[in-house]
């Protein structure tokens, strides 16, 4: 006969699903790329990607693990025995088993503890080892060899039981005794134990009924999920951004971008990420000004991304932006390989300025423009990335990506338009970290070498600051600009982020920086400013007023300063 231990497994599976679906929040909301969160963060040791079995058929008291840190209990699925059926079985026992004067029965009948007043499982607090119910159940489990589901088969000593553990184990005892009765082994039962079970049943019957009702509801909801799930191996996530924007010398435009992420789990320690992207091809006021001349420092700039909103100028033709497979050969090492690697998924990941759909909209404030090269990151390239957690404090990351790596006619994997980067991160504590970076790239026949630093500090629960700095060199004849380059640029950005500013759940930020400081390009230095206030309406929808100012666009003093306002609306699913 199948064991009864499925009683709390259903509720546990809901807890397991919630544990996987909800991101663990830091003291400040860490904005990060949603794809990477699953492709790398989910692969943090110990690696455990949930499967369909985990979500829909968790045969364990997962609640016990979540609340107490105990090993996930392993039970065989089995429908719960109803208290009424147990009562009916008890009634079939010989009269010699009905002895209300037994010592155990006496002690139970006179107990006036709070446990005797329980009417719902939700009212049950943890059952302490000193409680009569705990001692009574422990005695029954040990006497009749009831499998409690723990890996060592014991009752787990003198620790408190959660209400879910207690109800499940009590139900398991009911099944064991019922088995003895229905198989004509009633002579193996002790009359005192029968009376103890009667008392436990009387006390906990409402709680068991409540638990059974929840499981019945769970069955229906699970069936609905199974019938309507996207795939047994693939999870679909999406983000749609619609942003009306207006600014200097530019009409009102509606900029949009849609991304669909397909996260495929074929084995527990690996993930295949596919991202589809399309937009409406529109640009913002900052992009309009940059595009009037040679677009050196715009959103799609030839030298660096120092432009306006990062989600502008996305083509109307759907394309694959990301396609790579991440696996973990060692607990502390993640390897990603594929034809579409995006550098910003793996390096320069500042938790407070790294997601244009959540925090800063400008690509310049999302990444260091010298370390993460615009022409590689915006479209992705064939390559490989490594993420090696050296210790609790140190991490080493490296990557190589070639934008034309899948096209042998343009040189293949080791040709022009490629980037190699390495990053060493030191986590000072849970609130602050520093990353040292180096990038070597070849773009349009120009050799680029750059070094940088990325630092962040959460001052308290509501305020954090961050900064980026980089310097490098651009050498050689640029085939697109048709001129020799001998540039030694620097870049910097500083910002502050506020949580719960005025409105609970809000996220606000301000930043300033200069994307490309060099004396050999133009007659001025472009400076960028951005303010935003993200108001989350619900878990799927947010509205963010954003204000930007760019002075001396393209490092050209004759270009007008650009004032721009954008209302970013983001839908996620």
mmCIF file of N, CA and C in Angstrom, residues 1-12 58-62 73-81 146-150 164-165 167-176 211 215:
data_model
loop_
_atom_site.group_PDB
_atom_site.id
_atom_site.type_symbol
_atom_site.label_atom_id
_atom_site.label_comp_id
_atom_site.label_asym_id
_atom_site.label_seq_id
_atom_site.Cartn_x
_atom_site.Cartn_y
_atom_site.Cartn_z
ATOM 1 N N UNK A 1 0.857 -1.210 0.000
ATOM 2 C CA UNK A 1 0.000 0.000 0.000
ATOM 3 C C UNK A 1 0.883 1.247 0.000
ATOM 4 N N UNK A 2 0.543 2.179 -0.829
ATOM 5 C CA UNK A 2 1.375 3.373 -0.909
ATOM 6 C C UNK A 2 1.343 4.164 0.384
ATOM 7 N N UNK A 3 2.467 4.767 0.696
ATOM 8 C CA UNK A 3 2.545 5.512 1.948
ATOM 9 C C UNK A 3 1.711 6.785 1.866
ATOM 10 N N UNK A 4 1.393 7.296 3.062
ATOM 11 C CA UNK A 4 0.498 8.447 3.147
ATOM 12 C C UNK A 4 1.227 9.778 3.075
ATOM 13 N N UNK A 5 2.517 9.737 2.934
ATOM 14 C CA UNK A 5 3.321 10.921 3.200
ATOM 15 C C UNK A 5 3.121 12.056 2.206
ATOM 16 N N UNK A 6 2.265 11.850 1.255
ATOM 17 C CA UNK A 6 1.961 12.906 0.297
ATOM 18 C C UNK A 6 1.177 14.054 0.926
ATOM 19 N N UNK A 7 0.703 13.898 2.170
ATOM 20 C CA UNK A 7 -0.174 14.881 2.799
ATOM 21 C C UNK A 7 0.393 16.282 2.725
ATOM 22 N N UNK A 8 1.652 16.446 3.136
ATOM 23 C CA UNK A 8 2.231 17.783 3.119
ATOM 24 C C UNK A 8 3.093 18.013 1.907
ATOM 25 N N UNK A 9 3.330 16.968 1.120
ATOM 26 C CA UNK A 9 4.153 17.152 -0.077
ATOM 27 C C UNK A 9 3.554 18.160 -1.026
ATOM 28 N N UNK A 10 2.210 18.158 -1.149
ATOM 29 C CA UNK A 10 1.573 19.100 -2.065
ATOM 30 C C UNK A 10 1.810 20.531 -1.653
ATOM 31 N N UNK A 11 1.573 20.811 -0.349
ATOM 32 C CA UNK A 11 1.847 22.166 0.125
ATOM 33 C C UNK A 11 3.314 22.492 -0.007
ATOM 34 N N UNK A 12 4.169 21.490 0.235
ATOM 35 C CA UNK A 12 5.603 21.726 0.103
ATOM 36 C C UNK A 12 5.984 22.092 -1.307
ATOM 37 N N UNK A 58 6.511 17.219 -6.103
ATOM 38 C CA UNK A 58 7.452 17.230 -4.995
ATOM 39 C C UNK A 58 6.897 16.371 -3.875
ATOM 40 N N UNK A 59 7.350 15.140 -3.778
ATOM 41 C CA UNK A 59 6.832 14.215 -2.778
ATOM 42 C C UNK A 59 7.625 14.356 -1.506
ATOM 43 N N UNK A 60 7.493 15.496 -0.837
ATOM 44 C CA UNK A 60 8.299 15.758 0.342
ATOM 45 C C UNK A 60 7.676 16.851 1.174
ATOM 46 N N UNK A 61 8.121 16.924 2.408
ATOM 47 C CA UNK A 61 7.706 18.034 3.252
ATOM 48 C C UNK A 61 8.645 19.195 2.994
ATOM 49 N N UNK A 62 8.510 19.846 1.831
ATOM 50 C CA UNK A 62 9.411 20.946 1.498
ATOM 51 C C UNK A 62 9.288 22.081 2.500
ATOM 52 N N UNK A 73 12.485 16.090 2.690
ATOM 53 C CA UNK A 73 11.951 14.775 3.020
ATOM 54 C C UNK A 73 11.532 14.045 1.763
ATOM 55 N N UNK A 74 11.790 12.755 1.720
ATOM 56 C CA UNK A 74 11.485 11.977 0.537
ATOM 57 C C UNK A 74 10.388 10.963 0.858
ATOM 58 N N UNK A 75 9.185 11.286 0.409
ATOM 59 C CA UNK A 75 8.040 10.418 0.633
ATOM 60 C C UNK A 75 7.533 9.894 -0.700
ATOM 61 N N UNK A 76 6.924 8.732 -0.654
ATOM 62 C CA UNK A 76 6.240 8.232 -1.842
ATOM 63 C C UNK A 76 4.857 8.845 -1.885
ATOM 64 N N UNK A 77 4.420 9.381 -3.057
ATOM 65 C CA UNK A 77 3.102 10.007 -3.134
ATOM 66 C C UNK A 77 2.003 9.019 -2.755
ATOM 67 N N UNK A 78 1.019 9.502 -1.984
ATOM 68 C CA UNK A 78 -0.091 8.653 -1.575
ATOM 69 C C UNK A 78 -1.214 9.546 -1.090
ATOM 70 N N UNK A 79 -2.434 9.254 -1.447
ATOM 71 C CA UNK A 79 -3.548 10.060 -0.951
ATOM 72 C C UNK A 79 -3.694 9.927 0.552
ATOM 73 N N UNK A 80 -4.161 11.000 1.198
ATOM 74 C CA UNK A 80 -4.288 11.015 2.654
ATOM 75 C C UNK A 80 -5.491 10.191 3.096
ATOM 76 N N UNK A 81 -5.344 9.542 4.232
ATOM 77 C CA UNK A 81 -6.473 8.807 4.807
ATOM 78 C C UNK A 81 -7.346 9.793 5.570
ATOM 79 N N UNK A 146 6.953 3.785 12.030
ATOM 80 C CA UNK A 146 6.424 4.646 10.971
ATOM 81 C C UNK A 146 7.576 5.416 10.336
ATOM 82 N N UNK A 147 7.663 5.357 9.011
ATOM 83 C CA UNK A 147 8.715 6.083 8.296
ATOM 84 C C UNK A 147 8.350 7.564 8.269
ATOM 85 N N UNK A 148 9.167 8.389 8.917
ATOM 86 C CA UNK A 148 8.866 9.815 9.006
ATOM 87 C C UNK A 148 9.347 10.589 7.802
ATOM 88 N N UNK A 149 10.136 9.978 6.962
ATOM 89 C CA UNK A 149 10.566 10.658 5.757
ATOM 90 C C UNK A 149 11.942 11.271 5.830
ATOM 91 N N UNK A 150 12.545 11.362 7.019
ATOM 92 C CA UNK A 150 13.896 11.878 7.117
ATOM 93 C C UNK A 150 14.881 10.843 6.586
ATOM 94 N N UNK A 164 3.144 21.593 9.643
ATOM 95 C CA UNK A 164 3.028 20.717 8.481
ATOM 96 C C UNK A 164 3.683 19.358 8.756
ATOM 97 N N UNK A 165 4.829 19.372 9.414
ATOM 98 C CA UNK A 165 5.484 18.111 9.764
ATOM 99 C C UNK A 165 4.596 17.290 10.703
ATOM 100 N N UNK A 167 1.320 17.368 11.250
ATOM 101 C CA UNK A 167 0.112 16.844 10.616
ATOM 102 C C UNK A 167 0.437 15.684 9.695
ATOM 103 N N UNK A 168 1.556 15.787 8.961
ATOM 104 C CA UNK A 168 1.913 14.724 8.025
ATOM 105 C C UNK A 168 2.296 13.441 8.760
ATOM 106 N N UNK A 169 3.071 13.570 9.831
ATOM 107 C CA UNK A 169 3.505 12.380 10.566
ATOM 108 C C UNK A 169 2.326 11.735 11.293
ATOM 109 N N UNK A 170 1.440 12.562 11.831
ATOM 110 C CA UNK A 170 0.243 12.018 12.468
ATOM 111 C C UNK A 170 -0.588 11.238 11.453
ATOM 112 N N UNK A 171 -0.721 11.774 10.268
ATOM 113 C CA UNK A 171 -1.465 11.084 9.233
ATOM 114 C C UNK A 171 -0.782 9.773 8.848
ATOM 115 N N UNK A 172 0.559 9.763 8.863
ATOM 116 C CA UNK A 172 1.292 8.540 8.559
ATOM 117 C C UNK A 172 1.041 7.470 9.613
ATOM 118 N N UNK A 173 0.915 7.879 10.855
ATOM 119 C CA UNK A 173 0.590 6.922 11.924
ATOM 120 C C UNK A 173 -0.803 6.354 11.712
ATOM 121 N N UNK A 174 -1.757 7.225 11.329
ATOM 122 C CA UNK A 174 -3.100 6.734 11.024
ATOM 123 C C UNK A 174 -3.056 5.626 9.979
ATOM 124 N N UNK A 175 -2.285 5.839 8.937
ATOM 125 C CA UNK A 175 -2.204 4.858 7.847
ATOM 126 C C UNK A 175 -1.603 3.547 8.342
ATOM 127 N N UNK A 176 -0.546 3.653 9.162
ATOM 128 C CA UNK A 176 0.110 2.457 9.667
ATOM 129 C C UNK A 176 -0.866 1.627 10.505
ATOM 130 N N UNK A 211 -5.987 20.578 6.164
ATOM 131 C CA UNK A 211 -4.868 20.218 5.303
ATOM 132 C C UNK A 211 -5.344 19.435 4.092
ATOM 133 N N UNK A 215 -5.054 20.323 0.060
ATOM 134 C CA UNK A 215 -4.479 19.413 -0.929
ATOM 135 C C UNK A 215 -5.440 19.190 -2.088
#
